[in-house]
Tab-separated table of C-alpha atoms in Angstrom:
chain	number	residue	atom	x	y	z
A	1326	MET	CA	0.000	0.000	0.000
A	1327	LEU	CA	1.272	3.473	-0.858
A	1328	SER	CA	1.736	5.627	2.224
A	1329	ARG	CA	0.723	9.238	2.745
A	1330	ARG	CA	4.454	10.045	2.980
A	1331	HIS	CA	4.906	8.651	-0.528
A	1332	PHE	CA	2.159	10.894	-1.885
A	1333	VAL	CA	3.574	13.991	-0.210
A	1334	SER	CA	7.138	13.333	-1.399
A	1335	ALA	CA	5.901	12.632	-4.928
A	1336	ALA	CA	3.940	15.887	-4.956
A	1337	VAL	CA	6.993	17.836	-3.818
A	1338	ALA	CA	9.102	16.244	-6.532
A	1339	LEU	CA	6.447	17.066	-9.117
A	1340	ALA	CA	6.393	20.706	-8.094
A	1341	ALA	CA	10.186	20.930	-7.892
A	1342	PHE	CA	10.781	19.650	-11.428
A	1343	ARG	CA	11.314	22.542	-13.814
A	1344	ASN	CA	11.564	22.427	-17.561
A	1345	ASP	CA	14.118	25.019	-18.702
A	1346	THR	CA	11.950	26.155	-21.649
A	1347	LEU	CA	10.475	29.107	-19.793
A	1348	ASP	CA	13.896	30.186	-18.532
A	1349	ARG	CA	15.122	30.274	-22.129
A	1350	VAL	CA	12.077	32.219	-23.283
A	1351	GLU	CA	12.631	34.680	-20.445
A	1352	ARG	CA	16.231	35.230	-21.579
A	1353	LEU	CA	15.073	35.651	-25.185
A	1354	MET	CA	12.708	38.400	-24.121
A	1355	LEU	CA	15.680	40.458	-22.971
A	1356	THR	CA	17.236	40.355	-26.440
A	1357	THR	CA	14.368	41.353	-28.728
A	1358	ASP	CA	12.811	44.731	-29.491
A	1359	ALA	CA	9.823	45.910	-27.469
A	1360	ASP	CA	8.083	46.985	-30.678
A	1361	PRO	CA	6.061	43.946	-31.866
A	1362	GLU	CA	6.497	44.900	-35.531
A	1363	VAL	CA	10.277	44.962	-35.157
A	1364	ALA	CA	10.350	41.806	-33.039
A	1365	ALA	CA	8.249	40.011	-35.665
A	1366	GLN	CA	11.307	40.000	-37.960
A	1367	ASP	CA	13.882	39.047	-35.308
A	1368	GLU	CA	14.810	35.551	-36.510
A	1369	GLU	CA	17.231	34.966	-33.662
A	1370	PHE	CA	14.383	35.492	-31.195
A	1371	TRP	CA	11.935	33.284	-33.088
A	1372	GLY	CA	14.625	30.667	-33.587
A	1373	GLY	CA	14.773	30.399	-29.821
A	1374	ILE	CA	10.989	30.072	-29.628
A	1375	GLN	CA	11.094	27.324	-32.263
A	1376	GLN	CA	13.473	25.342	-30.046
A	1377	ALA	CA	10.736	25.142	-27.385
A	1378	PHE	CA	8.870	22.560	-29.490
A	1379	SER	CA	9.448	18.879	-30.228
A	1380	LEU	CA	8.665	18.679	-33.931
A	1381	ASP	CA	9.315	16.629	-37.024
A	1382	ARG	CA	10.823	19.276	-39.289
A	1383	ASN	CA	10.638	16.918	-42.256
A	1384	VAL	CA	6.944	17.809	-42.572
A	1385	VAL	CA	5.790	21.435	-42.500
A	1386	ASN	CA	2.579	21.770	-40.496
A	1387	PHE	CA	0.474	24.643	-41.799
A	1388	ASN	CA	-2.788	23.470	-40.241
A	1389	ASN	CA	-2.398	24.935	-36.781
A	1390	GLY	CA	-5.919	26.266	-37.126
A	1391	GLY	CA	-7.067	22.682	-36.595
A	1392	CYS	CA	-4.918	22.066	-33.558
A	1393	SER	CA	-1.403	23.086	-32.660
A	1394	PRO	CA	1.383	21.136	-30.998
A	1395	SER	CA	2.124	22.221	-27.454
A	1396	PRO	CA	5.582	23.431	-26.417
A	1397	ARG	CA	7.637	20.905	-24.469
A	1398	VAL	CA	6.979	22.602	-21.144
A	1399	VAL	CA	3.242	21.934	-21.565
A	1400	GLN	CA	3.835	18.342	-22.688
A	1401	ASP	CA	6.113	17.728	-19.714
A	1402	VAL	CA	3.583	18.991	-17.160
A	1403	LEU	CA	0.847	16.955	-18.807
A	1404	ARG	CA	2.977	13.809	-18.779
A	1405	ARG	CA	4.112	14.239	-15.162
A	1406	GLN	CA	0.616	14.864	-13.871
A	1407	ILE	CA	-0.801	11.854	-15.712
A	1408	GLU	CA	1.968	9.659	-14.265
A	1409	PHE	CA	1.391	11.094	-10.786
A	1410	SER	CA	-2.373	10.590	-11.101
A	1411	ASN	CA	-1.933	6.943	-11.965
A	1412	GLN	CA	-0.182	6.177	-8.689
A	1413	ALA	CA	-3.617	6.294	-7.039
A	1414	PRO	CA	-6.144	8.269	-9.118
A	1415	SER	CA	-8.960	8.509	-6.585
A	1416	GLN	CA	-6.668	10.221	-4.092
A	1417	VAL	CA	-4.020	11.933	-6.197
A	1418	MET	CA	-6.140	13.104	-9.128
A	1419	TRP	CA	-9.314	14.037	-7.286
A	1420	GLN	CA	-7.893	15.392	-4.028
A	1421	GLN	CA	-4.518	16.811	-4.954
A	1422	LEU	CA	-4.513	17.716	-8.645
A	1423	GLU	CA	-8.158	18.531	-9.388
A	1424	PRO	CA	-8.237	21.576	-7.041
A	1425	GLU	CA	-5.522	23.185	-9.196
A	1426	VAL	CA	-8.221	23.941	-11.767
A	1427	GLU	CA	-9.141	26.988	-9.686
A	1428	SER	CA	-5.742	28.543	-10.350
A	1429	VAL	CA	-6.181	27.902	-14.083
A	1430	ARG	CA	-9.664	29.451	-13.920
A	1431	ARG	CA	-8.312	32.613	-12.302
A	1432	ARG	CA	-5.519	32.949	-14.867
A	1433	LEU	CA	-7.811	32.426	-17.857
A	1434	ALA	CA	-10.219	34.994	-16.419
A	1435	ARG	CA	-7.393	37.516	-16.035
A	1436	THR	CA	-6.237	36.900	-19.607
A	1437	PHE	CA	-9.773	37.262	-20.977
A	1438	GLY	CA	-10.605	40.193	-18.701
A	1439	CYS	CA	-13.519	38.829	-16.699
A	1440	ASP	CA	-14.376	37.480	-13.244
A	1441	ALA	CA	-13.097	33.989	-12.422
A	1442	GLU	CA	-16.683	33.068	-11.536
A	1443	GLU	CA	-17.550	33.567	-15.215
A	1444	ILE	CA	-15.135	30.976	-16.671
A	1445	ALA	CA	-15.845	27.256	-17.029
A	1446	ILE	CA	-13.036	24.968	-18.173
A	1447	THR	CA	-14.274	22.752	-21.012
A	1448	ARG	CA	-12.813	20.323	-23.541
A	1449	ASN	CA	-13.176	22.494	-26.648
A	1450	ALA	CA	-15.166	25.271	-28.276
A	1451	SER	CA	-17.874	22.861	-29.438
A	1452	GLU	CA	-18.656	21.784	-25.876
A	1453	SER	CA	-18.610	25.400	-24.715
A	1454	LEU	CA	-20.960	26.607	-27.445
A	1455	GLU	CA	-23.307	23.634	-27.218
A	1456	ASN	CA	-23.829	24.368	-23.524
A	1457	VAL	CA	-25.391	27.658	-24.604
A	1458	LEU	CA	-27.032	26.535	-27.857
A	1459	PHE	CA	-28.760	23.637	-26.087
A	1460	GLY	CA	-28.983	25.300	-22.687
A	1461	LEU	CA	-30.952	28.468	-23.439
A	1462	ASP	CA	-34.725	28.081	-23.270
A	1463	LEU	CA	-36.086	28.964	-26.714
A	1464	PRO	CA	-39.810	28.798	-27.545
A	1465	ARG	CA	-41.124	26.899	-30.553
A	1466	GLY	CA	-40.815	29.156	-33.586
A	1467	ALA	CA	-37.878	31.134	-32.146
A	1468	GLU	CA	-35.176	32.041	-34.657
A	1469	VAL	CA	-31.426	31.751	-34.124
A	1470	LEU	CA	-29.563	34.012	-36.511
A	1471	THR	CA	-26.152	32.928	-37.779
A	1472	THR	CA	-24.177	32.814	-41.041
A	1473	THR	CA	-23.361	30.318	-43.767
A	1474	SER	CA	-19.713	30.515	-42.708
A	1475	ASP	CA	-20.325	29.234	-39.200
A	1476	TYR	CA	-18.673	26.053	-37.942
A	1477	PRO	CA	-20.424	22.801	-39.012
A	1478	ARG	CA	-20.878	21.489	-35.459
A	1479	ASN	CA	-22.693	24.678	-34.483
A	1480	ILE	CA	-24.953	24.248	-37.491
A	1481	THR	CA	-25.589	20.598	-36.583
A	1482	THR	CA	-26.452	21.648	-33.035
A	1483	LEU	CA	-29.051	24.133	-34.249
A	1484	GLN	CA	-30.446	21.636	-36.747
A	1485	GLN	CA	-31.005	19.173	-33.911
A	1486	ARG	CA	-32.869	21.848	-31.947
A	1487	GLU	CA	-34.933	22.491	-35.046
A	1488	ARG	CA	-35.969	18.824	-35.132
A	1489	ARG	CA	-36.421	18.465	-31.395
A	1490	ASP	CA	-37.784	21.833	-30.277
A	1491	GLY	CA	-39.277	23.434	-33.373
A	1492	ILE	CA	-36.942	26.429	-33.449
A	1493	ARG	CA	-35.654	27.852	-36.725
A	1494	MET	CA	-32.070	28.529	-37.798
A	1495	VAL	CA	-31.661	31.527	-40.099
A	1496	GLN	CA	-28.378	31.807	-42.004
A	1497	VAL	CA	-27.257	34.994	-43.718
A	1498	VAL	CA	-24.480	35.016	-46.315
A	1499	PRO	CA	-21.461	37.184	-45.435
A	1500	PRO	CA	-19.293	38.621	-48.217
A	1501	THR	CA	-16.212	36.449	-48.701
A	1502	VAL	CA	-13.802	39.396	-48.902
A	1503	PRO	CA	-15.562	42.413	-47.377
A	1504	LYS	CA	-14.022	45.821	-47.971
A	1505	ASP	CA	-15.414	47.303	-44.772
A	1506	PRO	CA	-16.236	45.551	-41.467
A	1507	ARG	CA	-19.610	47.298	-41.483
A	1508	GLU	CA	-20.691	44.961	-44.289
A	1509	LEU	CA	-20.538	42.097	-41.790
A	1510	VAL	CA	-22.737	43.926	-39.297
A	1511	ASP	CA	-25.271	44.840	-41.960
A	1512	ILE	CA	-25.958	41.203	-42.859
A	1513	PHE	CA	-26.960	40.467	-39.256
A	1514	GLU	CA	-29.085	43.603	-39.075
A	1515	ARG	CA	-30.962	42.588	-42.217
A	1516	GLY	CA	-31.521	39.100	-40.816
A	1517	ILE	CA	-33.186	40.155	-37.554
A	1518	THR	CA	-36.949	39.629	-37.236
A	1519	LYS	CA	-39.358	39.814	-34.312
A	1520	GLU	CA	-38.766	36.073	-33.802
A	1521	THR	CA	-34.967	36.350	-33.453
A	1522	LYS	CA	-34.052	35.181	-29.939
A	1523	LEU	CA	-30.318	34.504	-30.289
A	1524	ILE	CA	-27.440	35.569	-32.556
A	1525	LEU	CA	-24.435	33.299	-33.114
A	1526	VAL	CA	-21.321	34.910	-34.583
A	1527	SER	CA	-17.811	33.576	-35.242
A	1528	GLN	CA	-15.157	36.014	-34.095
A	1529	VAL	CA	-12.861	34.517	-36.728
A	1530	SER	CA	-14.271	32.451	-39.574
A	1531	PHE	CA	-12.755	28.976	-39.629
A	1532	LEU	CA	-13.107	29.039	-43.421
A	1533	ASN	CA	-10.932	32.002	-44.389
A	1534	GLY	CA	-9.804	33.758	-41.220
A	1535	GLN	CA	-12.148	36.741	-41.595
A	1536	ILE	CA	-12.299	38.699	-38.331
A	1537	PHE	CA	-15.885	39.728	-37.603
A	1538	PRO	CA	-16.650	43.035	-35.839
A	1539	VAL	CA	-18.001	41.240	-32.786
A	1540	ARG	CA	-18.492	44.303	-30.622
A	1541	GLN	CA	-20.729	45.936	-33.234
A	1542	VAL	CA	-22.734	42.695	-33.604
A	1543	CYS	CA	-23.142	42.485	-29.812
A	1544	GLU	CA	-24.249	46.109	-29.660
A	1545	LEU	CA	-26.728	45.381	-32.440
A	1546	GLY	CA	-28.103	42.468	-30.426
A	1547	ASN	CA	-28.339	44.597	-27.282
A	1548	ARG	CA	-30.357	47.251	-29.110
A	1549	HIS	CA	-32.876	44.585	-30.079
A	1550	GLY	CA	-32.794	42.730	-26.766
A	1551	ILE	CA	-31.176	39.688	-28.401
A	1552	PRO	CA	-28.304	37.849	-26.663
A	1553	VAL	CA	-25.200	37.149	-28.750
A	1554	LEU	CA	-23.107	33.982	-28.506
A	1555	VAL	CA	-19.536	34.397	-29.789
A	1556	ASP	CA	-17.590	31.479	-31.249
A	1557	GLY	CA	-14.013	32.381	-30.398
A	1558	ALA	CA	-12.447	29.045	-31.368
A	1559	HIS	CA	-10.006	30.659	-33.819
A	1560	ALA	CA	-9.523	33.964	-32.039
A	1561	PHE	CA	-8.396	33.529	-28.433
A	1562	ALA	CA	-4.594	33.934	-28.104
A	1563	GLN	CA	-4.170	34.658	-31.827
A	1564	PHE	CA	-4.363	38.456	-31.545
A	1565	PRO	CA	-4.981	40.886	-28.676
A	1566	PHE	CA	-8.471	41.552	-27.277
A	1567	MET	CA	-10.339	41.354	-23.972
A	1568	ARG	CA	-13.910	40.477	-23.064
A	1569	ASP	CA	-14.961	44.106	-22.756
A	1570	ASP	CA	-13.568	44.847	-26.209
A	1571	LEU	CA	-16.233	42.466	-27.472
A	1572	ALA	CA	-19.070	43.476	-25.105
A	1573	CYS	CA	-20.335	39.876	-25.185
A	1574	ASP	CA	-22.310	37.887	-22.628
A	1575	PHE	CA	-21.524	34.421	-23.998
A	1576	TYR	CA	-18.166	33.249	-25.403
A	1577	GLY	CA	-16.710	29.825	-26.157
A	1578	THR	CA	-13.257	28.879	-27.376
A	1579	SER	CA	-10.717	26.082	-27.783
A	1580	LEU	CA	-7.305	26.363	-26.168
A	1581	HIS	CA	-5.467	23.741	-28.264
A	1582	LYS	CA	-5.190	26.091	-31.232
A	1583	TRP	CA	-3.483	29.447	-30.651
A	1584	LEU	CA	-2.843	29.083	-26.914
A	1585	MET	CA	-1.167	25.730	-27.690
A	1586	ALA	CA	-2.599	24.113	-24.557
A	1587	PRO	CA	-3.153	20.327	-24.420
A	1588	LEU	CA	-5.502	18.774	-26.953
A	1589	GLY	CA	-9.045	18.758	-25.642
A	1590	THR	CA	-9.070	22.009	-23.651
A	1591	GLY	CA	-11.280	25.073	-23.936
A	1592	PHE	CA	-13.348	27.500	-21.906
A	1593	LEU	CA	-16.856	28.904	-21.739
A	1594	HIS	CA	-17.508	32.446	-20.545
A	1595	ILE	CA	-20.957	33.565	-19.384
A	1596	ARG	CA	-21.591	36.843	-17.595
A	1597	LYS	CA	-22.489	36.097	-13.984
A	1598	SER	CA	-25.989	37.537	-14.241
A	1599	ARG	CA	-26.819	35.217	-17.149
A	1600	ILE	CA	-25.477	31.931	-15.790
A	1601	PRO	CA	-28.869	30.967	-14.236
A	1602	GLU	CA	-30.511	31.287	-17.685
A	1603	VAL	CA	-28.466	28.451	-19.175
A	1604	TRP	CA	-29.066	24.774	-18.470
A	1605	SER	CA	-25.845	22.752	-18.288
A	1606	LEU	CA	-25.214	20.232	-21.066
A	1607	MET	CA	-24.801	17.476	-18.462
A	1608	ALA	CA	-26.960	17.351	-15.352
A	1609	SER	CA	-26.235	19.668	-12.438
A	1610	SER	CA	-28.070	20.326	-9.193
A	1611	GLU	CA	-30.492	23.151	-8.413
A	1612	ALA	CA	-27.912	24.509	-5.969
A	1613	GLN	CA	-25.524	25.019	-8.905
A	1614	LYS	CA	-27.981	27.084	-10.945
A	1615	GLY	CA	-25.878	30.252	-10.717
A	1616	ASP	CA	-22.466	28.538	-10.501
A	1617	ILE	CA	-20.259	28.553	-13.596
A	1618	ARG	CA	-18.863	25.183	-12.475
A	1619	LYS	CA	-22.119	23.460	-13.399
A	1620	PHE	CA	-20.816	23.436	-16.979
A	1621	GLU	CA	-17.887	21.284	-15.832
A	1622	GLU	CA	-20.130	18.436	-14.619
A	1623	ILE	CA	-18.870	15.883	-17.154
A	1624	GLY	CA	-17.994	12.978	-14.863
A	1625	THR	CA	-14.536	11.544	-14.313
A	1626	HIS	CA	-11.884	13.248	-16.401
A	1627	PRO	CA	-8.103	13.752	-16.232
A	1628	ALA	CA	-7.000	16.688	-14.122
A	1629	ALA	CA	-3.718	16.876	-16.015
A	1630	ASN	CA	-5.291	18.268	-19.191
A	1631	HIS	CA	-6.802	21.367	-17.629
A	1632	ASN	CA	-3.926	21.905	-15.193
A	1633	ALA	CA	-1.369	22.054	-18.016
A	1634	ILE	CA	-3.271	25.032	-19.445
A	1635	GLY	CA	-1.357	27.054	-16.851
A	1636	GLU	CA	1.984	26.377	-18.531
A	1637	ALA	CA	0.511	27.234	-21.929
A	1638	LEU	CA	-0.687	30.544	-20.507
A	1639	THR	CA	2.783	31.291	-19.145
A	1640	PHE	CA	4.416	30.509	-22.498
A	1641	HIS	CA	1.840	32.692	-24.285
A	1642	GLU	CA	2.218	35.580	-21.842
A	1643	MET	CA	6.004	35.540	-22.029
A	1644	ILE	CA	5.990	35.827	-25.818
A	1645	GLY	CA	3.200	38.405	-25.711
A	1646	VAL	CA	0.018	38.313	-27.778
A	1647	GLU	CA	0.888	41.535	-29.620
A	1648	ARG	CA	4.210	40.017	-30.644
A	1649	LYS	CA	2.486	36.794	-31.743
A	1650	ALA	CA	-0.043	38.632	-33.902
A	1651	ALA	CA	2.687	40.723	-35.522
A	1652	ARG	CA	4.679	37.569	-36.278
A	1653	PHE	CA	1.654	35.851	-37.831
A	1654	ARG	CA	1.041	38.792	-40.138
A	1655	TYR	CA	4.725	39.071	-41.015
A	1656	LEU	CA	4.904	35.385	-41.995
A	1657	ARG	CA	1.698	35.692	-43.987
A	1658	HIS	CA	2.939	38.670	-45.972
A	1659	ARG	CA	6.230	36.913	-46.591
A	1660	TRP	CA	4.505	34.226	-48.694
A	1661	THR	CA	1.490	36.122	-50.034
A	1662	ASP	CA	3.656	38.936	-51.411
A	1663	LYS	CA	5.542	36.405	-53.524
A	1664	ILE	CA	2.459	35.039	-55.301
A	1665	VAL	CA	-0.301	37.635	-55.000
A	1666	ASP	CA	0.341	39.013	-58.511
A	1667	LEU	CA	0.333	35.625	-60.251
A	1668	PRO	CA	-2.725	35.497	-62.557
A	1669	LYS	CA	-4.054	32.127	-61.390
A	1670	VAL	CA	-3.729	32.750	-57.650
A	1671	LYS	CA	-6.919	33.752	-55.833
A	1672	PHE	CA	-7.194	34.813	-52.211
A	1673	SER	CA	-10.525	34.346	-50.432
A	1674	THR	CA	-9.185	36.259	-47.438
A	1675	ASN	CA	-8.902	40.015	-47.074
A	1676	LEU	CA	-5.196	40.443	-46.298
A	1677	ASP	CA	-5.736	43.793	-44.563
A	1678	PRO	CA	-4.695	43.369	-40.878
A	1679	ARG	CA	-8.083	44.722	-39.794
A	1680	HIS	CA	-9.724	41.743	-41.454
A	1681	SER	CA	-7.411	38.782	-40.791
A	1682	CYS	CA	-4.331	37.558	-38.996
A	1683	ALA	CA	-3.030	33.970	-38.987
A	1684	LEU	CA	-5.549	32.156	-41.224
A	1685	THR	CA	-5.522	32.553	-45.012
A	1686	LEU	CA	-7.557	30.820	-47.736
A	1687	VAL	CA	-5.914	30.603	-51.133
A	1688	SER	CA	-6.626	28.725	-54.365
A	1689	ILE	CA	-5.161	28.297	-57.847
A	1690	ASP	CA	-7.372	28.375	-60.937
A	1691	ASP	CA	-7.848	25.002	-62.659
A	1692	ILE	CA	-6.451	23.043	-59.679
A	1693	LYS	CA	-8.868	21.430	-57.236
A	1694	PRO	CA	-8.057	22.265	-53.602
A	1695	GLY	CA	-7.841	18.577	-52.690
A	1696	ASP	CA	-5.379	17.941	-55.512
A	1697	LEU	CA	-3.285	20.939	-54.502
A	1698	GLN	CA	-3.241	19.819	-50.872
A	1699	ALA	CA	-2.197	16.298	-51.840
A	1700	TRP	CA	0.542	17.589	-54.176
A	1701	LEU	CA	1.960	19.920	-51.528
A	1702	LEU	CA	2.186	17.043	-49.064
A	1703	ALA	CA	3.494	14.416	-51.476
A	1704	LYS	CA	5.997	16.569	-53.375
A	1705	HIS	CA	6.956	19.220	-50.825
A	1706	SER	CA	6.092	17.696	-47.417
A	1707	ILE	CA	3.835	20.668	-46.599
A	1708	TYR	CA	0.583	19.887	-44.803
A	1709	THR	CA	-2.430	22.178	-45.194
A	1710	THR	CA	-6.179	21.549	-45.048
A	1711	THR	CA	-8.881	22.063	-47.666
A	1712	ILE	CA	-11.956	24.245	-47.445
A	1713	GLY	CA	-14.949	23.805	-49.705
A	1714	THR	CA	-18.369	25.464	-49.455
A	1715	ASP	CA	-20.888	26.927	-51.873
A	1716	HIS	CA	-19.264	30.339	-51.352
A	1717	MET	CA	-15.522	29.705	-51.110
A	1718	SER	CA	-12.912	27.007	-51.573
A	1719	GLY	CA	-9.157	26.576	-51.420
A	1720	ILE	CA	-6.429	25.452	-49.049
A	1721	ARG	CA	-6.301	27.035	-45.605
A	1722	VAL	CA	-2.805	28.044	-44.515
A	1723	THR	CA	-2.112	28.536	-40.805
A	1724	PRO	CA	1.508	28.749	-39.584
A	1725	ASN	CA	2.296	29.262	-35.904
A	1726	VAL	CA	5.062	30.718	-33.734
A	1727	TYR	CA	7.292	27.696	-34.330
A	1728	SER	CA	7.094	28.056	-38.143
A	1729	THR	CA	10.357	29.116	-39.787
A	1730	VAL	CA	10.920	31.571	-42.615
A	1731	ASP	CA	12.537	28.731	-44.560
A	1732	GLU	CA	9.271	26.770	-44.328
A	1733	ILE	CA	7.329	29.855	-45.407
A	1734	ASP	CA	9.627	30.398	-48.377
A	1735	ARG	CA	9.396	26.726	-49.387
A	1736	PHE	CA	5.623	27.013	-49.407
A	1737	ALA	CA	5.686	30.215	-51.459
A	1738	GLU	CA	7.984	28.594	-54.023
A	1739	ALA	CA	5.796	25.491	-54.228
A	1740	MET	CA	2.711	27.654	-54.804
A	1741	ARG	CA	4.560	29.631	-57.490
A	1742	ILE	CA	5.417	26.388	-59.289
A	1743	ALA	CA	1.826	25.157	-59.029
A	1744	ALA	CA	0.451	28.456	-60.363
A	1745	THR	CA	2.901	28.751	-63.276
A	1746	LYS	CA	3.717	25.159	-64.247
A	1747	GLY	CA	0.883	23.118	-62.773
A	1748	ILE	CA	1.042	20.016	-60.595
A	1749	GLY	CA	0.802	17.312	-63.256
């Protein structure tokens, strides 16, 4: 039988272990320029950041919008906590490691700019958003207003409520490459009727990286007495903003994309006054009606996953979100500038920094996106993902902080060959 002394000594050893990644990042911060635009081009600095990851550099991963690898410091914490939990899960995981979630909750709340009692730790954006989409009481005939560029799981969720509860999903069509953010507000305004009871808006479109003017959409909803749910899956930790910049009451996001936290982590934000309005996706007690933790009632789960979010937050904060966003835009311009004037190349993303950041949708005339994706992987070892809807199609390109300029240049050259010589 394992003794209490064993548990205590193991816990001390766990806490004492320190990956040197954060020390190195801290030293790097002393060498780079404080101006994010200048730091974005400091390859010595970003070379140091790249060394914080365990990667196979033989394959270039440009689908970080799906999920991103975590830096080693996050992987190490995750691994150690899983190993520690398995010494005696019912004691170690539930009684020693699970309470650490409160520290993670406080840090996420500080990063997002809200009260810790307004943050639930979830497994992804889908779980976060479904808590609200299923949890709000909506009368038969109520309309939920969203767009044709919303995430498929959100659409499936609303379609199930249509079948089960008799509500109606209304989808408006946003312009693919708007010239002015106001165009994106206008489509919601035109879609509102007296039956509209909820608006769902993606802060960043998963299709082409378009940044929606969320604050203006939320203000529009407030004027009409309509709550707004924000899908922040592709926004949080990609570029700088806080909750009050958005003026939203409901927000859901994944943390395994731009925060680079462990796979299967996310959070749900609901303003404290509105928590009682939302039923939890899994059963919770009457006493939890106004408690944000009711959305975490999912049964037994590993504590390690949500606890390792803390290391991801530290890594993110040390780099700085302004510096990250500037780097993303610098890398994007490095490859788009090389091919933007080629006749067959088409961008379905507005490259203006007001409209997009790390996600870009690009296509080449006469080449199917799936064929282009397969060719890039087979011939150039570059992995992207395909997008195909009635309104836009292409390959979605999403580098991250560990991406190198050599990888960016290789991609640009491969796209130039495809656009000028074909892939046959």
